[in-house]
Amino acid sequence: MNNIKAIIMDVDGTLTDGKLYLTDVGEAFKVFDVKDGLAIKEKLPLMNIIPIIITGRESAILKKRCEELGILHLYQGISDKASIIETIINELSLPKDSLAYIGDDDNDLGGMDLAAIIGCPADASTNVKKKADFISSKNGGDGAVREFIEWLGGNA
């Protein structure tokens, strides 16, 4: 696994608990786990792994969180994750076997097909769990991403 150069992360259900907190004017907030954030900000650079976020929803809150964590590659409002991954591979000149992917639901399956290593939270869909190389003991939004990052590091 020492050839992993980038980790693609889903947001809702992976970096968050998947719950949407809405008001009459729209999305009010998301809850992120600080343990995931610390691993993204401090562990990934030491592992020379680029963090990439691809999500189907759009959120100013997510943009702010990415800025806090130093995530430069944020793709929001993406329904076809596989297509954007092909673009990312070309833009960053990444070998196709250098991607790790962590996601939780069936809309991640196409993107997962392009990754060398696949992870998911404990509460991921059955289809995602069947495809995963690593199933976290933690649910989405509860440190699953950190656990995956640590697993990648320990297996590098």
Tab-separated table of C-alpha atoms in Angstrom:
chain	number	residue	atom	x	y	z
A	1	MET	CA	0.000	0.000	0.000
A	2	ASN	CA	2.994	2.311	0.000
A	3	ASN	CA	2.029	3.486	-3.476
A	4	ILE	CA	-1.068	5.371	-2.221
A	5	LYS	CA	-0.673	9.015	-3.230
A	6	ALA	CA	-4.200	10.364	-2.644
A	7	ILE	CA	-7.227	9.566	-0.522
A	8	ILE	CA	-10.677	10.418	-1.810
A	9	MET	CA	-13.247	11.047	0.895
A	10	ASP	CA	-17.003	11.298	0.737
A	11	VAL	CA	-18.614	13.703	3.212
A	12	ASP	CA	-22.190	12.949	4.288
A	13	GLY	CA	-22.141	9.626	6.095
A	14	THR	CA	-18.346	9.386	6.019
A	15	LEU	CA	-16.829	12.587	7.424
A	16	THR	CA	-20.196	13.365	9.043
A	17	ASP	CA	-22.882	11.177	10.578
A	18	GLY	CA	-24.973	11.578	7.443
A	19	LYS	CA	-27.721	13.528	9.170
A	20	LEU	CA	-28.829	16.750	7.526
A	21	TYR	CA	-29.699	19.540	9.934
A	22	LEU	CA	-32.034	21.832	8.031
A	23	THR	CA	-33.951	24.990	8.819
A	24	ASP	CA	-36.582	26.726	6.741
A	25	VAL	CA	-33.777	28.629	4.980
A	26	GLY	CA	-31.677	25.563	4.122
A	27	GLU	CA	-28.797	23.597	5.552
A	28	ALA	CA	-27.927	24.882	9.002
A	29	PHE	CA	-24.819	22.897	9.967
A	30	LYS	CA	-22.776	19.715	9.682
A	31	VAL	CA	-20.949	17.929	12.484
A	32	PHE	CA	-17.371	16.803	11.845
A	33	ASP	CA	-15.220	14.655	14.123
A	34	VAL	CA	-12.034	16.439	15.223
A	35	LYS	CA	-10.156	13.112	15.237
A	36	ASP	CA	-10.772	12.774	11.492
A	37	GLY	CA	-9.639	16.366	10.998
A	38	LEU	CA	-6.425	15.878	12.945
A	39	ALA	CA	-5.516	12.797	10.910
A	40	ILE	CA	-6.240	14.611	7.640
A	41	LYS	CA	-4.246	17.691	8.623
A	42	GLU	CA	-1.302	16.075	10.407
A	43	LYS	CA	-0.983	12.410	9.402
A	44	LEU	CA	-1.656	12.575	5.658
A	45	PRO	CA	1.168	15.055	4.956
A	46	LEU	CA	3.606	12.789	6.809
A	47	MET	CA	2.420	9.913	4.629
A	48	ASN	CA	2.719	12.060	1.460
A	49	ILE	CA	-0.955	11.431	0.705
A	50	ILE	CA	-3.094	14.169	-0.881
A	51	PRO	CA	-6.568	14.593	0.670
A	52	ILE	CA	-9.385	14.959	-1.866
A	53	ILE	CA	-13.064	15.460	-1.087
A	54	ILE	CA	-15.837	14.628	-3.542
A	55	THR	CA	-19.428	15.127	-2.457
A	56	GLY	CA	-22.828	15.251	-4.068
A	57	ARG	CA	-24.035	18.163	-1.973
A	58	GLU	CA	-22.819	21.758	-1.885
A	59	SER	CA	-22.019	23.420	1.406
A	60	ALA	CA	-20.254	26.604	2.484
A	61	ILE	CA	-19.643	24.856	5.807
A	62	LEU	CA	-17.676	22.119	4.077
A	63	LYS	CA	-15.615	24.687	2.171
A	64	LYS	CA	-14.697	26.349	5.460
A	65	ARG	CA	-13.770	23.007	7.044
A	66	CYS	CA	-11.539	22.164	4.072
A	67	GLU	CA	-9.793	25.518	4.419
A	68	GLU	CA	-9.165	24.790	8.126
A	69	LEU	CA	-7.665	21.396	7.287
A	70	GLY	CA	-5.637	22.546	4.278
A	71	ILE	CA	-7.608	20.421	1.812
A	72	LEU	CA	-6.978	22.006	-1.578
A	73	HIS	CA	-8.971	19.545	-3.684
A	74	LEU	CA	-12.687	19.946	-2.963
A	75	TYR	CA	-15.329	18.922	-5.494
A	76	GLN	CA	-18.928	19.708	-4.500
A	77	GLY	CA	-22.228	19.030	-6.244
A	78	ILE	CA	-20.780	15.991	-8.041
A	79	SER	CA	-23.256	13.272	-8.972
A	80	ASP	CA	-20.861	11.238	-11.154
A	81	LYS	CA	-17.883	10.681	-8.881
A	82	ALA	CA	-16.122	8.321	-11.299
A	83	SER	CA	-15.910	10.999	-14.009
A	84	ILE	CA	-14.412	13.609	-11.703
A	85	ILE	CA	-11.904	11.056	-10.407
A	86	GLU	CA	-10.693	10.472	-13.962
A	87	THR	CA	-10.207	14.252	-14.267
A	88	ILE	CA	-8.364	14.408	-10.929
A	89	ILE	CA	-6.056	11.533	-11.926
A	90	ASN	CA	-5.093	13.446	-15.070
A	91	GLU	CA	-4.786	16.875	-13.401
A	92	LEU	CA	-2.574	15.593	-10.578
A	93	SER	CA	-0.709	13.059	-12.759
A	94	LEU	CA	-1.573	10.233	-10.379
A	95	PRO	CA	-1.081	6.594	-11.295
A	96	LYS	CA	-4.460	4.829	-11.324
A	97	ASP	CA	-3.319	2.372	-8.671
A	98	SER	CA	-2.399	5.177	-6.243
A	99	LEU	CA	-5.882	6.059	-4.949
A	100	ALA	CA	-7.563	5.145	-1.698
A	101	TYR	CA	-11.283	5.867	-1.340
A	102	ILE	CA	-13.521	5.998	1.716
A	103	GLY	CA	-17.276	6.323	1.325
A	104	ASP	CA	-20.466	5.003	2.818
A	105	ASP	CA	-23.236	4.625	0.266
A	106	ASP	CA	-24.114	3.286	-3.155
A	107	ASN	CA	-23.382	6.606	-4.881
A	108	ASP	CA	-19.710	5.978	-3.994
A	109	LEU	CA	-19.496	2.613	-5.775
A	110	GLY	CA	-18.513	4.011	-9.189
A	111	GLY	CA	-15.695	6.038	-7.680
A	112	MET	CA	-14.573	3.086	-5.620
A	113	ASP	CA	-14.098	1.103	-8.827
A	114	LEU	CA	-11.201	3.455	-9.661
A	115	ALA	CA	-9.407	3.064	-6.317
A	116	ALA	CA	-6.711	0.589	-5.338
A	117	ILE	CA	-7.806	0.511	-1.677
A	118	ILE	CA	-11.382	0.988	-0.448
A	119	GLY	CA	-12.552	1.806	3.054
A	120	CYS	CA	-15.919	2.482	4.641
A	121	PRO	CA	-17.495	3.332	7.995
A	122	ALA	CA	-19.135	0.609	10.081
A	123	ASP	CA	-22.596	1.896	9.137
A	124	ALA	CA	-21.970	1.896	5.365
A	125	SER	CA	-24.425	0.310	2.946
A	126	THR	CA	-24.236	-3.431	2.368
A	127	ASN	CA	-23.033	-2.932	-1.218
A	128	VAL	CA	-20.172	-0.706	-0.074
A	129	LYS	CA	-19.169	-3.135	2.670
A	130	LYS	CA	-18.988	-5.941	0.098
A	131	LYS	CA	-16.512	-3.879	-1.945
A	132	ALA	CA	-14.413	-2.571	0.957
A	133	ASP	CA	-10.903	-3.726	1.815
A	134	PHE	CA	-11.275	-2.038	5.210
A	135	ILE	CA	-14.440	-1.646	7.294
A	136	SER	CA	-13.970	0.736	10.192
A	137	SER	CA	-15.170	-0.136	13.659
A	138	LYS	CA	-16.506	3.439	13.791
A	139	ASN	CA	-19.579	4.935	12.156
A	140	GLY	CA	-19.389	7.826	9.717
A	141	GLY	CA	-18.659	11.116	11.466
A	142	ASP	CA	-17.274	9.259	14.486
A	143	GLY	CA	-13.616	8.766	13.547
A	144	ALA	CA	-13.979	6.258	10.685
A	145	VAL	CA	-11.781	8.332	8.373
A	146	ARG	CA	-9.013	8.572	10.967
A	147	GLU	CA	-9.144	4.839	11.526
A	148	PHE	CA	-8.812	4.265	7.762
A	149	ILE	CA	-5.885	6.704	7.534
A	150	GLU	CA	-4.125	4.986	10.435
A	151	TRP	CA	-4.765	1.595	8.817
A	152	LEU	CA	-3.277	2.872	5.561
A	153	GLY	CA	-0.223	4.149	7.433
A	154	GLY	CA	0.280	0.936	9.325
A	155	ASN	CA	-0.012	-1.088	6.160
A	156	ALA	CA	2.234	1.083	4.023
